[in-house]
Coordinates of C-alpha atoms and ligand atoms in Angstrom, one line a residue:
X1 CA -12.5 28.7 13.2
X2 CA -10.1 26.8 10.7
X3 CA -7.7 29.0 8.4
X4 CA -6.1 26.0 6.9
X5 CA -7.5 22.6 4.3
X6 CA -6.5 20.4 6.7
X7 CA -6.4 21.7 10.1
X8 CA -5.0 19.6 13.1
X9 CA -5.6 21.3 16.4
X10 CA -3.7 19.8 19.5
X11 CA -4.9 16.3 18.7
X12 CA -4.6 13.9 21.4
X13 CA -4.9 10.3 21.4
X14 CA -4.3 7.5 24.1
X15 CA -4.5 3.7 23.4
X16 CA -5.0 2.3 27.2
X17 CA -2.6 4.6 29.3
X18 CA 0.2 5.0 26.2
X19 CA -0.6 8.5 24.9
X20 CA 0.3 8.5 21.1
X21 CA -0.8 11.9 20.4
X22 CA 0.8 14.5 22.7
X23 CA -0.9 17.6 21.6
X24 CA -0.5 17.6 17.5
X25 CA -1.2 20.4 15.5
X26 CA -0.6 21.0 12.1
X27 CA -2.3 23.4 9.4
X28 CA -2.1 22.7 5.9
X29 CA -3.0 24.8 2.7
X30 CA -4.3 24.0 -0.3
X31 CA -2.0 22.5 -2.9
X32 CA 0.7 21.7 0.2
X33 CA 2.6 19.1 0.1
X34 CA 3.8 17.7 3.5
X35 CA 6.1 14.9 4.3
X36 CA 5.9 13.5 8.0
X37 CA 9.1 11.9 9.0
X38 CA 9.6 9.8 12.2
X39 CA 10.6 7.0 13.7
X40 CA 8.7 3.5 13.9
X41 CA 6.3 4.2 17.0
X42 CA 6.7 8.2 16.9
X43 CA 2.3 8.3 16.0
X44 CA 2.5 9.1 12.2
X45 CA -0.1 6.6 11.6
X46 CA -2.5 7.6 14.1
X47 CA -1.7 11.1 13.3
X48 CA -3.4 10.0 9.5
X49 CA -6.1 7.8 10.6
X50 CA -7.0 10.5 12.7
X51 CA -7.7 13.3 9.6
X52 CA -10.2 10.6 8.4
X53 CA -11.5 10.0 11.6
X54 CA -10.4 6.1 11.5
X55 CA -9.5 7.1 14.6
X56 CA -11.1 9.2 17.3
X57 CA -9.4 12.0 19.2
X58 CA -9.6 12.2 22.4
X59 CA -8.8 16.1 22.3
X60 CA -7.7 18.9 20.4
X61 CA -10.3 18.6 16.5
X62 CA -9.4 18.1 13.1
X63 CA -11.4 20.5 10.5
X64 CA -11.3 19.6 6.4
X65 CA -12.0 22.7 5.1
X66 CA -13.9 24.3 7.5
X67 CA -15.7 21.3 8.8
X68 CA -15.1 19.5 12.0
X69 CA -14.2 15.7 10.8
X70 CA -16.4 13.6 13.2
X71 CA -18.4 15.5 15.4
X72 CA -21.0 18.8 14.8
X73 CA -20.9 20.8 17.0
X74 CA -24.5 21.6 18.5
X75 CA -26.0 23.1 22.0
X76 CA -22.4 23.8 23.2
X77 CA -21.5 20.4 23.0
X78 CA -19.7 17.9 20.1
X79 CA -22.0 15.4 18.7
X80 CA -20.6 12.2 16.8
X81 CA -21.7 12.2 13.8
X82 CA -23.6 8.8 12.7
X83 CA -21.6 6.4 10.3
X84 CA -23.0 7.9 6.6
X85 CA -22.0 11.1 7.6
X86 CA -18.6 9.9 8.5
X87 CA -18.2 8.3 5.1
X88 CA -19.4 11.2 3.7
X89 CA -16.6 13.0 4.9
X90 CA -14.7 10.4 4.4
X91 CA -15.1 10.7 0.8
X92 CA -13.4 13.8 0.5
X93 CA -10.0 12.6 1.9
X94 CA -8.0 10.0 0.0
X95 CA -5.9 7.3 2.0
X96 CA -3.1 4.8 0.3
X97 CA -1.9 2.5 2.5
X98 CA 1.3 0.8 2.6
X99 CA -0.4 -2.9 1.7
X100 CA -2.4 -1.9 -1.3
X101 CA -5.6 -3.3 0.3
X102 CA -6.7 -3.5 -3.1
X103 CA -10.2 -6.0 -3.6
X104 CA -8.3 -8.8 -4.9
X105 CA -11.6 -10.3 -6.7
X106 CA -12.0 -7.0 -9.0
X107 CA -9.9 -5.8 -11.6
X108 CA -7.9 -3.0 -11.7
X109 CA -11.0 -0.8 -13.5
X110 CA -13.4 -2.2 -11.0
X111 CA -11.6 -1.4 -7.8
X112 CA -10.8 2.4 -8.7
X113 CA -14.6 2.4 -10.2
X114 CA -16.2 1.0 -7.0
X115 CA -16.7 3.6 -4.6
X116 CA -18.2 6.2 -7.1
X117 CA -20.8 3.6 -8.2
X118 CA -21.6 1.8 -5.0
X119 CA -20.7 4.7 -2.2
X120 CA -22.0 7.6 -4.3
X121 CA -24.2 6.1 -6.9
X122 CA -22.9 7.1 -9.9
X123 CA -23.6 5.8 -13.4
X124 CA -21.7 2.6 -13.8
X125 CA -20.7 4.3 -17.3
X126 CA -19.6 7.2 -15.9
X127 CA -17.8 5.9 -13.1
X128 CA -15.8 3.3 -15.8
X129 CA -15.0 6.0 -17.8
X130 CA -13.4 8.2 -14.9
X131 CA -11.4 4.9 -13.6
X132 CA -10.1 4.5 -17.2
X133 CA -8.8 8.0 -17.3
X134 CA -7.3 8.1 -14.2
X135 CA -5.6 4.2 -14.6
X136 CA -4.3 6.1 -17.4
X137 CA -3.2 8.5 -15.2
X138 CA -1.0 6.5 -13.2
X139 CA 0.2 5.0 -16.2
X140 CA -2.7 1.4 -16.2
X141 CA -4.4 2.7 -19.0
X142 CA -4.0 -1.4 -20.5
X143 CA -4.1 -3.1 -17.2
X144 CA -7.4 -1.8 -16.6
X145 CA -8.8 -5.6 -16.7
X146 CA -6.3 -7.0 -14.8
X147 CA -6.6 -8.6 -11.3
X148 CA -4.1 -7.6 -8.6
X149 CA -2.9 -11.1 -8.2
X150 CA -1.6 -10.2 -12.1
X151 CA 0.1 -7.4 -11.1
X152 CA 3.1 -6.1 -9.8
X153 CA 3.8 -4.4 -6.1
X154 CA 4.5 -1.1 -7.5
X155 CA 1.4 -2.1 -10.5
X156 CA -0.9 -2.8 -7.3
X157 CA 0.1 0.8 -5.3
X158 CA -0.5 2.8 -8.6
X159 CA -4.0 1.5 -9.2
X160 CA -4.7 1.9 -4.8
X161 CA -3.4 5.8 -5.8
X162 CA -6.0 6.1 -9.1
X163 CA -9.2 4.6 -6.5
X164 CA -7.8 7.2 -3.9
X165 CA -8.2 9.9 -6.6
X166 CA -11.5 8.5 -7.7
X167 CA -14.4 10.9 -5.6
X168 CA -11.9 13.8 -6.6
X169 CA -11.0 14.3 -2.5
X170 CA -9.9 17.5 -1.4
X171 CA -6.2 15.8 -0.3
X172 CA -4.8 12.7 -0.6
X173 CA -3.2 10.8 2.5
X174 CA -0.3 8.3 2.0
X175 CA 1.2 6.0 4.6
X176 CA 4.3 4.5 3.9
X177 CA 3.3 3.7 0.3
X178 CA 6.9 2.5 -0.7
X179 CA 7.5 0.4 1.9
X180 CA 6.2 -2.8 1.2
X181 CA 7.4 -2.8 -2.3
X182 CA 10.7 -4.1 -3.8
X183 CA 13.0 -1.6 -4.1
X184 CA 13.4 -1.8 -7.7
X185 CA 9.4 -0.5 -7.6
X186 CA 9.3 2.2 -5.3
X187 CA 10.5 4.8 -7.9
X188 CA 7.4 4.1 -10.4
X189 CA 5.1 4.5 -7.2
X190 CA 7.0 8.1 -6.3
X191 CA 6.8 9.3 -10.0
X192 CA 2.7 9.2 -9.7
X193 CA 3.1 11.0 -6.4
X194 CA 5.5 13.3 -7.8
X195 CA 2.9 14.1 -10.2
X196 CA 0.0 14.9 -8.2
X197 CA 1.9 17.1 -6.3
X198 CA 2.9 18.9 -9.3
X199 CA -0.6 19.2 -10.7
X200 CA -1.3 20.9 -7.4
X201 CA -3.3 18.1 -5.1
X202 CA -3.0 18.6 -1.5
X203 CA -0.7 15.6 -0.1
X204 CA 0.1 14.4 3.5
X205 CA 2.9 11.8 2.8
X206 CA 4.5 9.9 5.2
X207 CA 7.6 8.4 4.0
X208 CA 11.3 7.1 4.8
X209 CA 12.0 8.3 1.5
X210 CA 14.4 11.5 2.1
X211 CA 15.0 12.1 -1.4
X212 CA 11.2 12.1 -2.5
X213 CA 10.7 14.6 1.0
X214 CA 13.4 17.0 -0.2
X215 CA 12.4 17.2 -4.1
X216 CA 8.5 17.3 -3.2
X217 CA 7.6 18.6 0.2
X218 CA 6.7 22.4 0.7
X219 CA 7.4 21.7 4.6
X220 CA 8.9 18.4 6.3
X221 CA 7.7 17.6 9.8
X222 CA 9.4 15.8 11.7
X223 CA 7.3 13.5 14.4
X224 CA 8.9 12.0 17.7
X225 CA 7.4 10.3 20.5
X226 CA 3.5 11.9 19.4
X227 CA 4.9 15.1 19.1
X228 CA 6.2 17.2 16.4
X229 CA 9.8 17.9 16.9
X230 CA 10.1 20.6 14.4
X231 CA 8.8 21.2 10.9
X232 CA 10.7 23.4 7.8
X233 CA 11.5 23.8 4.3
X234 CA 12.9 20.0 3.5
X235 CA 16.3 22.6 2.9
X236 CA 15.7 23.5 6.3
X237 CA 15.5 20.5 8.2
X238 CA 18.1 18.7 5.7
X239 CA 20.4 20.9 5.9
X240 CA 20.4 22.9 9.0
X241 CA 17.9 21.0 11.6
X242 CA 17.3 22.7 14.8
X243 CA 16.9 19.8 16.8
X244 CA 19.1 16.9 18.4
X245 CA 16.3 14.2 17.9
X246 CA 16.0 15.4 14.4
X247 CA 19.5 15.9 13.7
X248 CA 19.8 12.0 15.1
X249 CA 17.1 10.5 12.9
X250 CA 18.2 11.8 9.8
X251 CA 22.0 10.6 10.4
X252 CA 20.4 7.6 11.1
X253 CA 18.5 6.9 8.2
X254 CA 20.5 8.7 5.1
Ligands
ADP1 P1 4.1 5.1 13.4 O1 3.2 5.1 12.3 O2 4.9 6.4 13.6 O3 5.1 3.9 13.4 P2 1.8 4.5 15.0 O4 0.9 5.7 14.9 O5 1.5 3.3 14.2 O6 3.3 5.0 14.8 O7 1.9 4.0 16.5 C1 2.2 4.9 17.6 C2 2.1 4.1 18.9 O8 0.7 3.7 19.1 C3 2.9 2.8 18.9 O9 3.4 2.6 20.1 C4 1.8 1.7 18.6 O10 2.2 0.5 19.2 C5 0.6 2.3 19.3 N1 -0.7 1.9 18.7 C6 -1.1 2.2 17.4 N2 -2.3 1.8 17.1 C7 -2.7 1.1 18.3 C8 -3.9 0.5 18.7 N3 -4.9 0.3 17.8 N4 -4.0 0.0 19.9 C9 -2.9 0.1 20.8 N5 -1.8 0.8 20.5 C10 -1.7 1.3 19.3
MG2 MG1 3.0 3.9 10.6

């Protein structure tokens, strides 16, 4: 059925009568790394929420690795699947957010270590000794007892990017995870990203960030109005786009 680790099959979505999602589909392989560009409004966030099943599709299917995200199919028909399954599935797909959404009562540790202890039971030890190594990771290794209130924007995003990384997901989701930062943090918040991409995980990024797209994407899409306008090498649609509403957001925003 699926030939990609994320597959998006002609995903529609309505809110009311305002149809967000026109029809989406997108296939991405293991180790990609896709930027989705797009104007405020164009669906990029609903596109996300919908791999994760935040959101439910009103057509087309979304597959993570083989498996239908939401539903099983059974007797010819699509069954939801009940919450636990959901989070199941869930687990395998990490989402940063653009507010950090970070549990503002635990520290830095405890927030990256909480999912694998309470979500999947794992040893407390286990799971501390995981969230140390991957705080150390994004560069936290001594602001591992921290509270977010102590630290920075940029601090905050890197420690949301180590508790996305924490129940090893298959690929990692990002929604505008610069944009609420101060500018002089956003670099320190790309330079982790930059690195899991390098060390090969599977990234769906949507940024404003053209210079982060056209050193670290394997394919730019561009989203407009729920649809995908075109998609290419970040060479491709930097340089040469094919497309008038393409061509008109970039100027725009460079
Ligand atoms: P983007 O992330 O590209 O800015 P979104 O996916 O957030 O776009 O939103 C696409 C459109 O869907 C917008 O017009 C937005 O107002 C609308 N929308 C998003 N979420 C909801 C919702 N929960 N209810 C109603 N409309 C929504
Ligand atoms: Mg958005």
């Amino acid at each position: 059925m699926t030939t990609g680790l994320v597959e998006i099959a002609d995903v529609r979505k309505s809110f009311g009568a305002h149809e967000v999602l026109k029809g989406v589909s997108l296939t991405v392989q293991p180790g990609e790394v896709v930027v989705i560009l797009g104007p405020s409004g164009s669906g990029k966030s609903t596109l996300l929420r919908t791999i994760n099943h935040l959101e439910r599709v009103d057509g087309g299917f979304v597959a993570i690795d083989g498996e239908l995200v939401g539903y099983r199919p059974a007797r010819g028909r699509l069954h939801e699947l009940r919450e636990h399954e959901v989070l199941r599935q869930r687990a395998e797909i990490g989402f940063v957010f653009q507010a950090f959404n970070l549990f503002p009562h635990l520290t830095a540790l405890e927030n990256v270590a909480e999912a694998p202890v309470y979500a999947q039971r794992r040893p407390k030890a286990e799971a501390r000794a995981k969230g140390l190594e991957l705080l150390g990771r994004v560069g936290l290794a001594e602001r591992a007892e921290a509270y977010p209130r102590q630290l920075s924007g940029g601090q905050q995003q890197r420690v949301a990017i180590a508790r996305a990384l924490a129940l090893d997901p298959k690929v990692v989701l990002f929604d505008e995870p610069t944009s609420a930062l101060d500018p002089e943090l956003v670099s320190e918040v790309l330079d982790v990203i930059r690195d899991l991409a390098s060390s090969g995980t599977t990234l769906i990024v949507v940024t404003h960030e053209l210079g982060f797209a056209r050193d670290v994407a394997d394919r730019v899409v561009f989203m407009d109005d729920g649809a995908i306008v075109e998609e290419g090498t970040p060479a491709q649609i930097f340089g040469a786009p094919r497309e008038e509403r393409t061509r008109a957001f970039l100027s725009k925003v460079i």
